[in-house]
PDB file of C-alpha atoms in Angstrom:
ATOM      1  CA  MET A  27     -82.248  48.027 175.902  1.00 84.00           C
ATOM      2  CA  ALA A  28     -83.580  45.004 177.992  1.00 90.00           C
ATOM      3  CA  ILE A  29     -86.756  45.136 179.830  1.00 91.00           C
ATOM      4  CA  TYR A  30     -86.195  44.101 184.017  1.00 93.00           C
ATOM      5  CA  VAL A  31     -89.572  42.726 186.149  1.00 93.00           C
ATOM      6  CA  LEU A  32     -89.710  44.247 189.303  1.00 94.00           C
ATOM      7  CA  GLN A  33     -91.908  42.160 192.204  1.00 94.00           C
ATOM      8  CA  VAL A  34     -94.118  45.125 194.526  1.00 96.00           C
ATOM      9  CA  ILE A  35     -96.549  44.312 196.980  1.00 96.00           C
ATOM     10  CA  THR A  36     -99.844  44.741 195.509  1.00 96.00           C
ATOM     11  CA  GLY A  37    -102.020  47.448 195.090  1.00 95.00           C
ATOM     12  CA  LYS A  38     -98.858  49.808 196.124  1.00 95.00           C
ATOM     13  CA  GLU A  39     -97.307  49.895 192.454  1.00 94.00           C
ATOM     14  CA  LEU A  40     -97.399  53.464 191.775  1.00 93.00           C
ATOM     15  CA  GLU A  41     -96.428  54.185 195.696  1.00 94.00           C
ATOM     16  CA  ALA A  42     -93.282  52.159 194.717  1.00 93.00           C
ATOM     17  CA  ARG A  43     -93.000  53.248 190.800  1.00 92.00           C
ATOM     18  CA  LYS A  44     -93.068  57.446 192.550  1.00 92.00           C
ATOM     19  CA  MET A  45     -89.891  56.778 194.807  1.00 91.00           C
ATOM     20  CA  LEU A  46     -88.126  55.088 192.299  1.00 90.00           C
ATOM     21  CA  ASN A  47     -88.806  57.958 190.331  1.00 88.00           C
ATOM     22  CA  LEU A  48     -87.642  60.123 193.775  1.00 87.00           C
ATOM     23  CA  LEU A  49     -84.046  57.616 193.723  1.00 83.00           C
ATOM     24  CA  GLU A  50     -83.529  59.424 189.659  1.00 77.00           C
ATOM     25  CA  LEU A  51     -81.796  56.294 188.869  1.00 76.00           C
ATOM     26  CA  GLU A  52     -79.439  57.590 185.908  1.00 76.00           C
ATOM     27  CA  SER A  53     -79.522  54.147 184.308  1.00 80.00           C
ATOM     28  CA  ILE A  54     -83.563  53.040 184.248  1.00 85.00           C
ATOM     29  CA  GLU A  55     -84.924  54.968 180.908  1.00 86.00           C
ATOM     30  CA  LYS A  56     -88.478  53.882 181.789  1.00 88.00           C
ATOM     31  CA  ILE A  57     -89.917  52.432 184.519  1.00 90.00           C
ATOM     32  CA  ILE A  58     -93.875  51.243 183.492  1.00 91.00           C
ATOM     33  CA  PHE A  59     -96.519  50.077 185.908  1.00 93.00           C
ATOM     34  CA  PRO A  60     -98.844  48.492 183.354  1.00 93.00           C
ATOM     35  CA  ARG A  61    -102.609  49.502 183.664  1.00 94.00           C
ATOM     36  CA  ARG A  62    -105.888  47.974 181.258  1.00 92.00           C
ATOM     37  CA  GLU A  63    -109.179  49.793 180.743  1.00 93.00           C
ATOM     38  CA  MET A  64    -112.044  47.413 181.815  1.00 93.00           C
ATOM     39  CA  ILE A  65    -115.872  47.426 181.661  1.00 90.00           C
ATOM     40  CA  GLN A  66    -117.364  46.552 184.507  1.00 90.00           C
ATOM     41  CA  ARG A  67    -121.174  46.155 185.577  1.00 87.00           C
ATOM     42  CA  LYS A  68    -123.362  47.680 188.211  1.00 90.00           C
ATOM     43  CA  LYS A  69    -127.010  47.411 189.057  1.00 91.00           C
ATOM     44  CA  GLY A  70    -127.341  47.061 185.058  1.00 88.00           C
ATOM     45  CA  LYS A  71    -124.719  50.488 183.691  1.00 91.00           C
ATOM     46  CA  ARG A  72    -121.911  50.449 182.602  1.00 88.00           C
ATOM     47  CA  TYR A  73    -118.298  51.529 183.611  1.00 91.00           C
ATOM     48  CA  LYS A  74    -114.944  52.350 182.523  1.00 92.00           C
ATOM     49  CA  LYS A  75    -112.272  51.443 185.245  1.00 93.00           C
ATOM     50  CA  ILE A  76    -109.179  51.320 185.298  1.00 94.00           C
ATOM     51  CA  GLN A  77    -107.366  47.895 186.298  1.00 94.00           C
ATOM     52  CA  PRO A  78    -103.367  46.549 186.694  1.00 94.00           C
ATOM     53  CA  LEU A  79    -102.373  44.574 183.663  1.00 92.00           C
ATOM     54  CA  PHE A  80     -99.647  42.630 185.608  1.00 92.00           C
ATOM     55  CA  PRO A  81    -100.825  43.249 189.747  1.00 94.00           C
ATOM     56  CA  GLY A  82     -97.731  43.576 191.891  1.00 95.00           C
ATOM     57  CA  TYR A  83     -95.286  44.669 189.030  1.00 94.00           C
ATOM     58  CA  LEU A  84     -93.304  47.427 187.733  1.00 94.00           C
ATOM     59  CA  PHE A  85     -91.416  46.604 184.318  1.00 93.00           C
ATOM     60  CA  LEU A  86     -88.173  48.391 184.459  1.00 91.00           C
ATOM     61  CA  GLU A  87     -86.537  49.850 180.618  1.00 90.00           C
ATOM     62  CA  THR A  88     -83.021  49.699 180.861  1.00 89.00           C
ATOM     63  CA  GLU A  89     -79.797  49.993 179.524  1.00 86.00           C
ATOM     64  CA  ASP A  90     -77.583  47.897 182.061  1.00 84.00           C
ATOM     65  CA  LEU A  91     -78.442  46.126 184.963  1.00 85.00           C
ATOM     66  CA  THR A  92     -76.177  47.704 188.212  1.00 85.00           C
ATOM     67  CA  ASP A  93     -75.101  46.356 191.590  1.00 86.00           C
ATOM     68  CA  ALA A  94     -76.153  50.061 192.895  1.00 85.00           C
ATOM     69  CA  LEU A  95     -79.298  50.118 191.073  1.00 86.00           C
ATOM     70  CA  ILE A  96     -79.996  46.759 192.114  1.00 87.00           C
ATOM     71  CA  HIS A  97     -79.290  48.015 195.711  1.00 88.00           C
ATOM     72  CA  ASP A  98     -81.096  51.508 195.569  1.00 87.00           C
ATOM     73  CA  ALA A  99     -84.240  49.625 194.132  1.00 88.00           C
ATOM     74  CA  GLY A 100     -83.814  47.147 196.988  1.00 87.00           C
ATOM     75  CA  ARG A 101     -84.088  49.332 199.381  1.00 88.00           C
ATOM     76  CA  CYS A 102     -87.478  51.494 198.214  1.00 90.00           C
ATOM     77  CA  PRO A 103     -90.551  50.931 200.645  1.00 90.00           C
ATOM     78  CA  ASN A 104     -92.841  48.068 198.556  1.00 93.00           C
ATOM     79  CA  VAL A 105     -90.144  46.455 196.693  1.00 93.00           C
ATOM     80  CA  ILE A 106     -89.609  42.826 196.802  1.00 93.00           C
ATOM     81  CA  HIS A 107     -86.927  41.709 194.591  1.00 92.00           C
ATOM     82  CA  PHE A 108     -86.315  41.892 191.015  1.00 91.00           C
ATOM     83  CA  LEU A 109     -87.289  38.358 188.505  1.00 89.00           C
ATOM     84  CA  PRO A 110     -86.634  35.548 189.411  1.00 86.00           C
ATOM     85  CA  ASP A 111     -84.663  35.995 191.727  1.00 81.00           C
ATOM     86  CA  ASN A 112     -82.079  38.893 192.951  1.00 79.00           C
ATOM     87  CA  ARG A 113     -79.788  36.404 192.905  1.00 81.00           C
ATOM     88  CA  ARG A 114     -80.210  35.511 189.058  1.00 86.00           C
ATOM     89  CA  ILE A 115     -81.598  38.547 187.646  1.00 90.00           C
ATOM     90  CA  LYS A 116     -82.535  38.570 184.133  1.00 91.00           C
ATOM     91  CA  ALA A 117     -84.340  40.688 181.348  1.00 91.00           C
ATOM     92  CA  ILE A 118     -87.688  39.196 180.056  1.00 91.00           C
ATOM     93  CA  SER A 119     -86.705  36.735 176.621  1.00 90.00           C
ATOM     94  CA  GLU A 120     -86.972  38.107 173.496  1.00 90.00           C
ATOM     95  CA  ASP A 121     -90.118  36.497 172.643  1.00 87.00           C
ATOM     96  CA  ASP A 122     -92.128  37.733 175.625  1.00 87.00           C
ATOM     97  CA  GLU A 123     -91.015  41.021 174.728  1.00 88.00           C
ATOM     98  CA  ARG A 124     -92.343  40.904 171.180  1.00 86.00           C
ATOM     99  CA  LEU A 125     -95.751  39.825 172.853  1.00 85.00           C
ATOM    100  CA  LEU A 126     -95.500  42.832 175.582  1.00 87.00           C
ATOM    101  CA  ARG A 127     -93.807  45.673 174.055  1.00 86.00           C
ATOM    102  CA  PRO A 128     -97.700  46.916 172.728  1.00 86.00           C
ATOM    103  CA  LEU A 129     -99.196  46.463 176.634  1.00 85.00           C
ATOM    104  CA  LEU A 130     -95.889  48.531 177.913  1.00 82.00           C
ATOM    105  CA  ARG A 131     -96.199  51.551 176.617  1.00 77.00           C
ATOM    106  CA  ASP A 132     -95.238  55.324 178.059  1.00 73.00           C
ATOM    107  CA  ASP A 133     -98.401  55.749 179.944  1.00 78.00           C
ATOM    108  CA  GLY A 134     -99.203  51.650 180.100  1.00 81.00           C
ATOM    109  CA  LEU A 135    -102.808  52.506 179.638  1.00 88.00           C
ATOM    110  CA  THR A 136    -104.330  49.611 177.480  1.00 89.00           C
ATOM    111  CA  PRO A 137    -107.217  51.141 176.058  1.00 90.00           C
ATOM    112  CA  LEU A 138    -110.164  48.641 174.928  1.00 90.00           C
ATOM    113  CA  ILE A 139    -109.662  46.206 172.127  1.00 91.00           C
ATOM    114  CA  ASN A 140    -112.032  46.926 169.416  1.00 91.00           C
ATOM    115  CA  ILE A 141    -112.815  43.401 168.022  1.00 91.00           C
ATOM    116  CA  LYS A 142    -115.522  41.953 165.314  1.00 91.00           C
ATOM    117  CA  PHE A 143    -116.733  38.743 165.736  1.00 88.00           C
ATOM    118  CA  ASN A 144    -116.888  37.454 161.908  1.00 85.00           C
ATOM    119  CA  GLU A 145    -119.620  34.798 160.578  1.00 82.00           C
ATOM    120  CA  ASN A 146    -118.070  32.095 162.732  1.00 82.00           C
ATOM    121  CA  ASP A 147    -118.390  33.722 165.495  1.00 83.00           C
ATOM    122  CA  ARG A 148    -114.638  34.355 165.290  1.00 87.00           C
ATOM    123  CA  VAL A 149    -112.782  37.336 166.923  1.00 89.00           C
ATOM    124  CA  ILE A 150    -111.262  39.282 164.357  1.00 90.00           C
ATOM    125  CA  ILE A 151    -109.417  42.083 166.419  1.00 91.00           C
ATOM    126  CA  LEU A 152    -109.958  45.333 164.657  1.00 90.00           C
ATOM    127  CA  GLU A 153    -107.079  47.611 166.648  1.00 88.00           C
ATOM    128  CA  GLY A 154    -105.272  47.759 170.060  1.00 84.00           C
ATOM    129  CA  PRO A 155    -102.537  45.592 171.125  1.00 85.00           C
ATOM    130  CA  LEU A 156    -103.379  42.011 170.217  1.00 87.00           C
ATOM    131  CA  LYS A 157    -104.044  43.009 166.437  1.00 88.00           C
ATOM    132  CA  GLY A 158    -102.765  39.925 164.753  1.00 86.00           C
ATOM    133  CA  GLN A 159    -102.953  38.124 167.775  1.00 85.00           C
ATOM    134  CA  GLU A 160    -106.236  36.149 167.999  1.00 86.00           C
ATOM    135  CA  GLY A 161    -105.101  32.886 168.580  1.00 85.00           C
ATOM    136  CA  LEU A 162    -103.532  33.796 172.375  1.00 87.00           C
ATOM    137  CA  ILE A 163    -107.547  34.261 173.042  1.00 91.00           C
ATOM    138  CA  LEU A 164    -109.109  31.297 175.404  1.00 92.00           C
ATOM    139  CA  LYS A 165    -112.554  33.189 176.550  1.00 93.00           C
ATOM    140  CA  VAL A 166    -114.551  35.412 175.130  1.00 91.00           C
ATOM    141  CA  ASP A 167    -116.940  36.682 177.762  1.00 92.00           C
ATOM    142  CA  ARG A 168    -119.358  38.882 175.881  1.00 88.00           C
ATOM    143  CA  ARG A 169    -122.186  39.583 178.914  1.00 88.00           C
ATOM    144  CA  ARG A 170    -118.428  41.014 180.524  1.00 89.00           C
ATOM    145  CA  ARG A 171    -116.907  42.550 177.527  1.00 90.00           C
ATOM    146  CA  ARG A 172    -113.611  40.429 178.618  1.00 92.00           C
ATOM    147  CA  LEU A 173    -111.364  38.465 176.423  1.00 92.00           C
ATOM    148  CA  ARG A 174    -109.342  36.125 178.375  1.00 93.00           C
ATOM    149  CA  VAL A 175    -105.652  36.030 177.149  1.00 92.00           C
ATOM    150  CA  LYS A 176    -102.788  33.561 178.184  1.00 89.00           C
ATOM    151  CA  LEU A 177     -99.614  35.736 178.905  1.00 85.00           C
ATOM    152  CA  SER A 178     -96.087  34.147 178.909  1.00 81.00           C
ATOM    153  CA  LEU A 179     -93.731  36.292 182.055  1.00 82.00           C
ATOM    154  CA  TYR A 180     -90.712  34.273 182.674  1.00 80.00           C
ATOM    155  CA  GLU A 181     -91.721  30.819 181.885  1.00 78.00           C
ATOM    156  CA  THR A 182     -95.527  31.154 183.610  1.00 82.00           C
ATOM    157  CA  GLY A 183     -98.066  31.846 181.846  1.00 84.00           C
ATOM    158  CA  HIS A 184    -100.712  34.767 183.237  1.00 87.00           C
ATOM    159  CA  LEU A 185    -104.265  34.324 181.915  1.00 91.00           C
ATOM    160  CA  ILE A 186    -105.390  38.758 181.782  1.00 91.00           C
ATOM    161  CA  ASP A 187    -108.631  39.713 181.249  1.00 93.00           C
ATOM    162  CA  PHE A 188    -108.689  42.251 178.678  1.00 93.00           C
ATOM    163  CA  GLY A 189    -111.685  44.406 177.653  1.00 92.00           C
ATOM    164  CA  TYR A 190    -112.850  45.738 174.165  1.00 91.00           C
ATOM    165  CA  ARG A 191    -115.720  47.250 171.889  1.00 90.00           C
ATOM    166  CA  ASP A 192    -117.935  45.314 169.773  1.00 87.00           C
ATOM    167  CA  LEU A 193    -117.990  46.486 166.760  1.00 84.00           C
ATOM    168  CA  GLY A 194    -120.425  44.030 165.120  1.00 77.00           C
ATOM    169  CA  VAL A 195    -120.360  41.213 162.919  1.00 74.00           C
ATOM    170  CA  SER A 196    -118.758  41.282 159.758  1.00 66.00           C
ATOM    171  CA  LYS A 197    -119.372  39.274 156.369  1.00 60.00           C
TER     172      LYS A 197
END
C-alpha cells in the first residue's frame, strides 16, 4: 500500500474528505486527515483541543493511483492537487512512511504523548506514536506542555508541536 498526499484548502480538510468518500472510489483504501490532541491554556485553565497535524493535507492510502482517481479527486471542491505536483505525483518515501505510519492511524487522532524527564532533564517517551523517536525532538515547552518535532515529507522539513502528559521524573 502506498501513501499519497493530497493538498486541500486549509480548514476545509473534513469537507474534502467527505466529498472524496462520497465518490466511493474503489481504489482508495483509506483517506486520513491526521489530527493531534493539544493542551491549550486560557485564563489560567488548561483545555484539550484537537488540531490538524498537517493543516491543508489529506493522506490517501491506495494500491494503485489511476488516472481516473487523479481526475475524480481533482474535481472535488476544496482539493488543490497531489504532491509534489499533478504532473509528477509520487508516493511518500519508505523512510517518511516509517516515521508517519504511527501518526496516520485509522481514526487519524494522535493522543497526548506520555513522557518522563530523566535526571538530566532529557525526555523519555513512554507511550505514543513517537516512542523511540526522542532524537526528533527539537524543543520542549514545559509551560505550554508541547514537544516540537521535525518531520520530513517529500524532503521538506515540517516543525510540528505535539501535546504531552508529564508523568514525572524518572530516576
